[in-house]
Amino acid sequence: MAADSLIRPAHAAEDWTIPQNWNAYTTQEHAVWDTLFARQAAMLPGRAAPEFLSGLDILHLSRPGIPNFEELSEKLMKATGWQVVAVPGLVPDDIFFHHLANRRFVAGRFIRRPDQLDYLQEPDVFHDVFGHVPMLSHPVFADYMQAYGQGGLRALNFHALEKLARLYWYTVEFGLIHEQDSIRLYGAGIVSSFGESVFALDDPSPNRLQFDLERVMRTRYRIDDYQQSYFVIDSFEELLHQTAEADFAPLYRRLESLSDISPNAIIPSDRVIDRGTQAHASCKR
Ligand SMILES: [Fe+2]
C-alpha cells in the first residue's frame, strides 16, 4: 500500500524494506494465520477465480504458519520473477511504484490479533500475502502488476495518482472476473475477507458493472465498508493489454475535464451486470 507524506522509520532501509524477522513470530501469531488460511481456503472454491485458487499452492511452504518471505520469494521468483519484501506499513507512492516496477511486492509483517479475524483497517501479512501473492504467481497478472508500477512512476509527473489509485483499488484489491457462466473473485481485499467474499458475489446490494478503464478511474471508493460497486473484467489478458497499451497522458488530460463518479452511481454508458439495491450502505446511514 502507498501513501504520501510519510517519514521513513530509522530501522528501514532506503527503499523502506525491513527484515521480516520470521523467527520472532509467536505460536499464537502463526495460529492466527492458520485459522484465517483454513477458513478462506475452505470457502473460496467456486467463488475465487481458478487462477487465484491454483496460485494458493505457492503459499504451501516447508513449515505451516505465516510464510517466511525468503522461502516464499524463492518459489515466486521461479514462477514469475516476483519477490515479497517486508515494509513497516504504508510506504510513499514513489517507493511503492518502484518496487512494483521491479517485481517486488511490499508486504506488512505484522498479523492481526485473534479477536480481529473479521475486520482490520490496516493491511496485515494475511491480507498482503494470502490476498496478493497467489495472483502474483500467475504470469499475466504478474505482468499487470509490474505494468501498474511502471504506470505509477509515469503518473507521478501528471499529478494523477488519485485516478490511478482507483484502478488499483477496483482491480487488484476489489476486482471480479467473468469465468465461463459465472463471476468469480480475484481482488485481494475480497479474497482475504470472509464477509466480503460472500457479499461481493451474492449480495443484492452492490452494483456489478463491466470494467471500463476510464470509468473506473473516475470512480471514488469506500475504505470504511464493503464496496458499493464492483467492476468485472473479461480476462487478465485484457486487463494487462488495456493498462500496458493505454496512452495515459491524453487519458489523464481527459479525466481532468470529467467529474468524479460516486461509489454507488450508475451512469448511462455503463454496461450493467447487476443493478444493486444499495441496501447494505443505506442501512448503515
Ligand atoms: Fe492490498
Short mmCIF file of N, CA and C and ligand atoms in Angstrom, two decimals, residues 1 105 123 127-128 131-132 168 172-173 188-189, ligand 1:
data_model
loop_
_atom_site.label_atom_id
_atom_site.label_comp_id
_atom_site.label_asym_id
_atom_site.label_seq_id
_atom_site.Cartn_x
_atom_site.Cartn_y
_atom_site.Cartn_z
N MET A 1 0.84 -1.20 0.00
CA MET A 1 0.00 0.00 0.00
C MET A 1 0.87 1.24 0.00
N PHE A 105 6.87 -7.18 -4.37
CA PHE A 105 5.63 -6.83 -3.70
C PHE A 105 5.92 -6.50 -2.25
N PRO A 123 -3.71 -3.09 6.31
CA PRO A 123 -3.43 -4.42 5.75
C PRO A 123 -2.32 -5.13 6.53
N HIS A 127 -3.63 -10.28 4.79
CA HIS A 127 -4.15 -9.60 3.60
C HIS A 127 -3.08 -9.55 2.50
N ASP A 128 -1.90 -9.08 2.86
CA ASP A 128 -0.87 -8.85 1.84
C ASP A 128 -0.40 -10.13 1.17
N GLY A 131 -3.85 -12.59 0.26
CA GLY A 131 -4.67 -11.89 -0.73
C GLY A 131 -3.95 -11.64 -2.05
N HIS A 132 -2.68 -11.25 -1.96
CA HIS A 132 -1.99 -10.78 -3.18
C HIS A 132 -1.09 -11.81 -3.85
N TYR A 168 -6.09 0.55 -9.23
CA TYR A 168 -5.57 -0.49 -8.32
C TYR A 168 -6.69 -0.99 -7.41
N VAL A 172 -6.88 -4.78 -8.51
CA VAL A 172 -6.00 -5.56 -7.63
C VAL A 172 -6.66 -5.85 -6.28
N GLU A 173 -7.37 -4.86 -5.73
CA GLU A 173 -7.97 -5.05 -4.40
C GLU A 173 -9.39 -5.61 -4.44
N ALA A 188 -7.60 -8.86 -3.96
CA ALA A 188 -7.02 -9.29 -2.68
C ALA A 188 -7.85 -8.86 -1.48
N GLY A 189 -8.46 -7.67 -1.59
CA GLY A 189 -9.27 -7.18 -0.47
C GLY A 189 -10.51 -8.04 -0.26
FE FE B 1 -3.84 -4.98 -0.62
#
